[in-house]
Coordinates of N, CA, C and O in Angstrom, one line a residue:
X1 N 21.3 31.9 -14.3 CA 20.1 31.4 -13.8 C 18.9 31.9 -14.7 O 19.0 33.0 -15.3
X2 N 17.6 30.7 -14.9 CA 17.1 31.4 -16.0 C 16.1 32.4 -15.0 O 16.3 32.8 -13.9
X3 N 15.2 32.7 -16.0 CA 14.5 34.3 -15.8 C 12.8 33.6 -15.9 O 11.7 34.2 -15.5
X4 N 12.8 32.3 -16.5 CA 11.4 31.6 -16.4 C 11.2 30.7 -15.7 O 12.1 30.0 -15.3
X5 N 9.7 30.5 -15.2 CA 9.1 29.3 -14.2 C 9.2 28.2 -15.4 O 9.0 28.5 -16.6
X6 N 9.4 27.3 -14.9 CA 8.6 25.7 -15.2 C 7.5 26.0 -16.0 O 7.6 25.7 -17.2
X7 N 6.2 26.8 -15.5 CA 5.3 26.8 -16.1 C 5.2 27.6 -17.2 O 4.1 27.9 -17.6
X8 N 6.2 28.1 -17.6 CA 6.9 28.9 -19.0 C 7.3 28.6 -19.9 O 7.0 29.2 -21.0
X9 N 8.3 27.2 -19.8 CA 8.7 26.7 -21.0 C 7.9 26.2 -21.5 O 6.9 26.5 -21.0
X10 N 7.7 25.4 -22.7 CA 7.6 25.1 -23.7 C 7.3 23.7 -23.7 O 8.4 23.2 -23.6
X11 N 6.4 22.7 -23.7 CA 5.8 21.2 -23.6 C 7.0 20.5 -24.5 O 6.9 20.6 -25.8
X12 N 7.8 20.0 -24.0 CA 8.6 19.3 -25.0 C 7.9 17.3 -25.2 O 7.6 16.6 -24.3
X13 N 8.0 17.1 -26.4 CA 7.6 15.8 -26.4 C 7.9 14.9 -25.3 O 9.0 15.2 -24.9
X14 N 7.5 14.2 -24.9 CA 7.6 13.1 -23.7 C 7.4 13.6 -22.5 O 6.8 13.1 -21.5
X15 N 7.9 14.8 -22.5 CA 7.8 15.3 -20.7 C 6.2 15.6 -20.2 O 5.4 16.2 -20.8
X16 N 6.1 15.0 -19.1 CA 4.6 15.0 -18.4 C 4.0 16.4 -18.1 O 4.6 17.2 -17.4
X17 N 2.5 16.6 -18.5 CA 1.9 17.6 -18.2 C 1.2 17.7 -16.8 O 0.3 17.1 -16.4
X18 N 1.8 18.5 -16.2 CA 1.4 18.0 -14.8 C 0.0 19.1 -14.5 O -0.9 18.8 -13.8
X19 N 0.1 20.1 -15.1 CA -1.4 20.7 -15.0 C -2.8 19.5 -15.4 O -3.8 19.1 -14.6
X20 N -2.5 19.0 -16.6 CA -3.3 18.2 -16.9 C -3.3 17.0 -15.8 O -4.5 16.7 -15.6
X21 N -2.4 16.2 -15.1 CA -2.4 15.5 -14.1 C -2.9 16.0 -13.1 O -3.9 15.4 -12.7
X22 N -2.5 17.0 -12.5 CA -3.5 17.4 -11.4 C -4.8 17.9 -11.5 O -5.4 18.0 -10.5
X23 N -5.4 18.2 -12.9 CA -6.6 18.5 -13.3 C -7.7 16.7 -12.6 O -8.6 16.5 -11.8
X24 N -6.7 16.1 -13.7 CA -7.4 14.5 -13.5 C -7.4 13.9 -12.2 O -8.1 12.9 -12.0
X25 N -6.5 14.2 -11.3 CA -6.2 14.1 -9.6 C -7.2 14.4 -9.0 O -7.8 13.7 -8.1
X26 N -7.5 15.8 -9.4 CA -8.9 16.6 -8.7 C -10.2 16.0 -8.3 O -10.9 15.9 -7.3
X27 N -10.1 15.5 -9.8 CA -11.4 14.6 -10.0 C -11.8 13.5 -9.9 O -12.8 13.1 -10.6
X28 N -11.1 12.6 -9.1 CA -10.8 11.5 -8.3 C -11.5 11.7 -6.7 O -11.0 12.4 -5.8
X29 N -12.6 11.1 -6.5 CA -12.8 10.7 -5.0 C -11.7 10.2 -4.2 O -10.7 9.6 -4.6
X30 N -11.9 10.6 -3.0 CA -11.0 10.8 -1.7 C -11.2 9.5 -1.9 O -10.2 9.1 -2.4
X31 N -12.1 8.5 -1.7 CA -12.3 6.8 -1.1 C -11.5 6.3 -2.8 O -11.1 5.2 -2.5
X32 N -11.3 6.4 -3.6 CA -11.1 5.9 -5.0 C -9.3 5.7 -4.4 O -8.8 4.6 -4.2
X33 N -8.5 7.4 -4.4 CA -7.2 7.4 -3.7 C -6.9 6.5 -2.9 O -5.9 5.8 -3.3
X34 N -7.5 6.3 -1.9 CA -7.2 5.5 -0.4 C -7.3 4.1 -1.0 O -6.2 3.5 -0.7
X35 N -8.2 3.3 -1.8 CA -8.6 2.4 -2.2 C -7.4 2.1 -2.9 O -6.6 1.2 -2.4
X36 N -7.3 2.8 -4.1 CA -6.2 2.4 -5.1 C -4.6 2.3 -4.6 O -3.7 1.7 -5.2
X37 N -4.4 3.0 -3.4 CA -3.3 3.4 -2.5 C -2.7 1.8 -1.9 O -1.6 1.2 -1.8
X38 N -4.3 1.4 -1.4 CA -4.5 -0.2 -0.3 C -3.9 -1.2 -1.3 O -2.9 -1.9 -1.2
X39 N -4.8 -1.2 -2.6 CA -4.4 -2.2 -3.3 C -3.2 -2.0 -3.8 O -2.9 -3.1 -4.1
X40 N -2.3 -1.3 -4.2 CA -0.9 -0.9 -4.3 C -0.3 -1.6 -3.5 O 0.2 -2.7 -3.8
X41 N -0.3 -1.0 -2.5 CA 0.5 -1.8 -1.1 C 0.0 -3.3 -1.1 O 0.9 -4.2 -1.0
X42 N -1.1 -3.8 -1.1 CA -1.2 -4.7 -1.2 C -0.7 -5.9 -2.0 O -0.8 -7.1 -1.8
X43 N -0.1 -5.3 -3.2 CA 0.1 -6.1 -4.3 C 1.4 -5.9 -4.2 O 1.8 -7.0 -4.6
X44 N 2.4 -5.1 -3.8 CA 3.4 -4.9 -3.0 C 3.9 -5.9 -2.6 O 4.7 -6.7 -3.1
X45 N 3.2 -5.9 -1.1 CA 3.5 -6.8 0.0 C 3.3 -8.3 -0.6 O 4.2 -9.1 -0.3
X46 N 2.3 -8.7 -1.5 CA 2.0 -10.0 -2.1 C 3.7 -10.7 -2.6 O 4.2 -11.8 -2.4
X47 N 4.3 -9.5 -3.5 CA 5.2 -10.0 -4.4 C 6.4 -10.0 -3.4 O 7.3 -10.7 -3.9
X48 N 6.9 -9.4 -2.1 CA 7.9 -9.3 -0.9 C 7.6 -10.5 -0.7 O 8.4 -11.4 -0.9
X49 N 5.9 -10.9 -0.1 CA 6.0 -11.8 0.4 C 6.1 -13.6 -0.6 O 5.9 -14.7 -0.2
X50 N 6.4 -13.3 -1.5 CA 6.9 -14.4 -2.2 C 5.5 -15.1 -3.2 O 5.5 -16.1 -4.0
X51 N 4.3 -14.1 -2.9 CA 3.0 -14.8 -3.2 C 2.5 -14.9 -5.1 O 1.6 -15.5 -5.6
X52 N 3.4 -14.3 -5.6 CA 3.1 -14.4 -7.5 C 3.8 -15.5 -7.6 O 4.2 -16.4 -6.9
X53 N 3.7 -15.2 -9.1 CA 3.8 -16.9 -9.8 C 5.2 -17.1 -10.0 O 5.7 -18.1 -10.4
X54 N 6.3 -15.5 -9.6 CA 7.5 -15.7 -9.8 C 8.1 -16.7 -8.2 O 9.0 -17.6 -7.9
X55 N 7.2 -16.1 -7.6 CA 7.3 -17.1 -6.3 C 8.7 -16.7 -4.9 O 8.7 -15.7 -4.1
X56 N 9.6 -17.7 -5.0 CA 10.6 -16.5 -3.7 C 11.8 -15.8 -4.7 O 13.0 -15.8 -4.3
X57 N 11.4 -15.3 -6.0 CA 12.3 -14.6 -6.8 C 12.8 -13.1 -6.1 O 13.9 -12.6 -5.9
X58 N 11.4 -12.7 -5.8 CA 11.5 -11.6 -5.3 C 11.1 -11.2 -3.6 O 10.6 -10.2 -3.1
X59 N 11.4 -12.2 -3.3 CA 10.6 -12.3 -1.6 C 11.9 -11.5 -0.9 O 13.1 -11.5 -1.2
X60 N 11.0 -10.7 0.1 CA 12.0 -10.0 0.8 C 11.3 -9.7 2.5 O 10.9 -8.6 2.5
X61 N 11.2 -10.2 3.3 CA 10.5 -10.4 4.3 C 10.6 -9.1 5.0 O 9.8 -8.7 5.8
X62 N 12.0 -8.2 4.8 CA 11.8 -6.9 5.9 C 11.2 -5.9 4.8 O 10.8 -4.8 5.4
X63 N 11.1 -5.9 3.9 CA 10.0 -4.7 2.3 C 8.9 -5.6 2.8 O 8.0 -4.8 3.2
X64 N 8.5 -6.9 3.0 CA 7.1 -7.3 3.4 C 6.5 -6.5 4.5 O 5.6 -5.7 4.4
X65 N 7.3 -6.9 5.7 CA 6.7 -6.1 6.8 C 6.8 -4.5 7.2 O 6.2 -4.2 8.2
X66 N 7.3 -3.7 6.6 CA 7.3 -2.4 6.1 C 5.5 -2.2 5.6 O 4.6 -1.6 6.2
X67 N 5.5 -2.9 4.3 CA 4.8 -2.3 3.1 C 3.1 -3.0 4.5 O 2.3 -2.2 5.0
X68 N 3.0 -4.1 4.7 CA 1.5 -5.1 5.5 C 1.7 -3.7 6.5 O 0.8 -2.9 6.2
X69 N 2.6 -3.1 7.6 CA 2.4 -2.5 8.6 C 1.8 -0.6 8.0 O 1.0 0.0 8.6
X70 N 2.5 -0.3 6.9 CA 1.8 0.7 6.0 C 0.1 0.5 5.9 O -0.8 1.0 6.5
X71 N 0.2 -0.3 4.8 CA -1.3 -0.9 4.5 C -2.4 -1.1 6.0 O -3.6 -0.7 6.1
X72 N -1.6 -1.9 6.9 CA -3.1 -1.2 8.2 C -2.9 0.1 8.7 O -4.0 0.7 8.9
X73 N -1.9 0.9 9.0 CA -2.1 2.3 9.1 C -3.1 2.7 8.8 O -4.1 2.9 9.4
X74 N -2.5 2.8 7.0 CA -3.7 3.2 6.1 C -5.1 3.2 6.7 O -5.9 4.0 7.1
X75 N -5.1 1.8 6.4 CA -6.7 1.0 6.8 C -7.3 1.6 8.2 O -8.5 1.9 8.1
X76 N -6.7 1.8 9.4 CA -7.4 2.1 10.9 C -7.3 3.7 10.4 O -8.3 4.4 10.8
X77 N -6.3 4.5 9.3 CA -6.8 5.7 9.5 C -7.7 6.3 8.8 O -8.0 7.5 8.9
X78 N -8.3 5.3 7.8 CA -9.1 5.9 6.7 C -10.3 5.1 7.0 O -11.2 5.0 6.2
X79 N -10.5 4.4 8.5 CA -11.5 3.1 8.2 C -12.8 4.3 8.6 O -13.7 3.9 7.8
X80 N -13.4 5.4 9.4 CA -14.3 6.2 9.1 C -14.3 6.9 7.9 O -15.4 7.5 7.7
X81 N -13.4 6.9 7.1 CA -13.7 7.8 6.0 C -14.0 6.9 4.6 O -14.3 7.4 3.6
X82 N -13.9 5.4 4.7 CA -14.1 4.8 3.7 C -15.4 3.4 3.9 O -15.1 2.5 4.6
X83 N -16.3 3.4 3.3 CA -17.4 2.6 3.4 C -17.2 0.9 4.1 O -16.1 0.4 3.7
X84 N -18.0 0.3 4.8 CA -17.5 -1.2 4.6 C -17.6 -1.9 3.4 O -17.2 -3.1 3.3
X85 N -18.2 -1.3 2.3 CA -18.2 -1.6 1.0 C -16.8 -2.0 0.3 O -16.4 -2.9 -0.5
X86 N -16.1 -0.8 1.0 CA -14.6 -0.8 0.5 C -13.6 -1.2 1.3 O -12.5 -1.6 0.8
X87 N -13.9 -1.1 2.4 CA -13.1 -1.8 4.2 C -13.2 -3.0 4.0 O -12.1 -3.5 3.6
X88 N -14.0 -3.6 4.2 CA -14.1 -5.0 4.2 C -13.2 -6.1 3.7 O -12.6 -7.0 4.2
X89 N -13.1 -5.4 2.0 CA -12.2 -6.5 1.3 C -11.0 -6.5 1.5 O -10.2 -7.4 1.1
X90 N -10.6 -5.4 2.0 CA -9.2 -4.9 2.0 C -8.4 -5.2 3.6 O -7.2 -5.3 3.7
X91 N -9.3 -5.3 4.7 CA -9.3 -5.7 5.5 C -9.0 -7.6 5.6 O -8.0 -8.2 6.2
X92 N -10.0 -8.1 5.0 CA -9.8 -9.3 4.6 C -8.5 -9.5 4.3 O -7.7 -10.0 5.2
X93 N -7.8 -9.2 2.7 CA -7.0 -8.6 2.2 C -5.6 -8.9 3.0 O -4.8 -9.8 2.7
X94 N -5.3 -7.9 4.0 CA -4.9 -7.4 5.1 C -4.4 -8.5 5.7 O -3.3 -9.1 5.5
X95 N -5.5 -8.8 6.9 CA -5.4 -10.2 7.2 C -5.0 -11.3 6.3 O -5.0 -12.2 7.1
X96 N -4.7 -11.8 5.1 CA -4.5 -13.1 4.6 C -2.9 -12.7 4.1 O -2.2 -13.6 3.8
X97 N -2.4 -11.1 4.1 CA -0.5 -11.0 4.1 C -0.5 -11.2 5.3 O 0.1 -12.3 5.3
X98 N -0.7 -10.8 6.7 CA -0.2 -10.7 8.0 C -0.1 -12.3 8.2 O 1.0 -12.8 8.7
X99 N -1.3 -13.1 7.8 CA -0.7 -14.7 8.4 C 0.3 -15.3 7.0 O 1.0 -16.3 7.1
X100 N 0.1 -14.7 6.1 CA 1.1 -15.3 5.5 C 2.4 -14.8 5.9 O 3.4 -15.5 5.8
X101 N 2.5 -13.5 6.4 CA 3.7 -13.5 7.0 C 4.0 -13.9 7.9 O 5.2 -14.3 7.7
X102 N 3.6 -14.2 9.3 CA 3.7 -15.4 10.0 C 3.9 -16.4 9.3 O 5.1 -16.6 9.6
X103 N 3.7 -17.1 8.7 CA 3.9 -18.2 8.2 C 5.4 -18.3 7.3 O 6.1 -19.3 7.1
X104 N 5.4 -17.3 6.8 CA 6.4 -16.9 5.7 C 8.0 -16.9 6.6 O 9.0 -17.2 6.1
X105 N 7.8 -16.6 8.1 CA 8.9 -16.0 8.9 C 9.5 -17.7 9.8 O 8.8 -18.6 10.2
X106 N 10.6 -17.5 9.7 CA 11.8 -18.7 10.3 C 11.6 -18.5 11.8 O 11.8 -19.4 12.6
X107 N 11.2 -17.2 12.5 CA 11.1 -17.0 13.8 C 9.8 -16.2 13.8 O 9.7 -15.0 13.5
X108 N 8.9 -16.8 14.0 CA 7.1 -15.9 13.5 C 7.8 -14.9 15.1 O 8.6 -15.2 15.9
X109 N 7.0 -13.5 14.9 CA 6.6 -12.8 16.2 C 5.8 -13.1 16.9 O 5.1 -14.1 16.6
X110 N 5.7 -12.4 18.0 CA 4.7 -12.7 19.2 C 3.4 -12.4 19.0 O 3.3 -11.1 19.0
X111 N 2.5 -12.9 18.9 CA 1.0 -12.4 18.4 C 0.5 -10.8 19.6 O 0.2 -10.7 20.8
X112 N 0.7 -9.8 18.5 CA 0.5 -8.9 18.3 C 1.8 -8.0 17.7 O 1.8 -6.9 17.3
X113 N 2.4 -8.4 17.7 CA 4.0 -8.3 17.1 C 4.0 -8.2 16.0 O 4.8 -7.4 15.8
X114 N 3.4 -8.9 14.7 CA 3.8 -8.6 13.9 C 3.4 -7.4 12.8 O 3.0 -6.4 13.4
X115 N 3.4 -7.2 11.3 CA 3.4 -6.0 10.6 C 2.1 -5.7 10.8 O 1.3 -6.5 10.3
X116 N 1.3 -4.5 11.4 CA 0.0 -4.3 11.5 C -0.6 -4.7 12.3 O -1.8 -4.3 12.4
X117 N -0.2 -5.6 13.2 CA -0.7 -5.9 14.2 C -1.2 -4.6 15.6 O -2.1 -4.6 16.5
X118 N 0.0 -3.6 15.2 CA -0.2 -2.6 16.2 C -1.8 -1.9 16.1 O -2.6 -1.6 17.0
X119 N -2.0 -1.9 14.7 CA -3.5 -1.1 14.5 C -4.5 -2.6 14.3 O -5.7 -2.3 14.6
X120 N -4.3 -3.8 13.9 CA -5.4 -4.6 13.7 C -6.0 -5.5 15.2 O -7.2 -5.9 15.4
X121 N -4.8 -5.5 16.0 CA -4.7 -6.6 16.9 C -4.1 -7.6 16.5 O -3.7 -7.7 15.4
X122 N -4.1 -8.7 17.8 CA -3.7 -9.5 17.3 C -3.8 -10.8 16.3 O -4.7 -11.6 16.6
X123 N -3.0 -11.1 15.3 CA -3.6 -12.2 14.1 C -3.2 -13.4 14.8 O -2.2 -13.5 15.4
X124 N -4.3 -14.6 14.6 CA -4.1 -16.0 14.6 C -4.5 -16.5 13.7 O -5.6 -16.3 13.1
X125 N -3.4 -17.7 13.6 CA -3.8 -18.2 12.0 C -3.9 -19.5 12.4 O -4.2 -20.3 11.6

């Protein structure tokens, strides 16, 4: 067993500096995180839900409704801590995977049923 931390050895080429990553973490706004977090998942759920140019290459309807039911979590738990500057579009956003998932689905759910519906209400499309 060795006798050194992690933060002992020696930077070998390619391996990630995680001091310096968490330095640049630091210095990131809490609303910037949450934001860049939404559009992740967002862009996510787009390509589950069949919505890029690759189209139903990579469509996967139960990773869709996972990733849309994430993404409002997110959104109802950060919606006091993030401006409607930044709520808004993402919300929008939000709403236009949930009816695409309905739409996307051979047996839609019962309106309030489906991914995010628990925190948005119910979607009609």
């Amino acid at each position: 067993m060795s006798e050194t931390s992690p933060s002992d050895t020696p930077e070998t080429p390619g391996s990630p500096d995680f001091d310096a990553m968490a330095r640049d973490i630091a210095e990131v706004p809490a609303v910037e995180v949450i934001v860049t977090v939404a559009v992740n998942l967002m862009s996510a759920a787009a390509v589950k839900l069949g919505l890029t140019e690759e189209g139903d290459t990579f469509k996967d309807l139960d990773e869709a409704r996972k990733l849309v039911h994430a993404l409002a979590g997110l959104l109802d738990a950060s919606a006091t801590e993030i401006s409607s500057f930044h709520a808004a579009p993402l919300r929008d956003g939000l709403k236009s995977l949930q009816l695409a998932f309905r739409e996307a689905s051979l047996v839609p759910d019962e309106p309030g049923q489906g991914p995010g519906e628990k925190y948005t209400g119910p979607i009609y499309g």
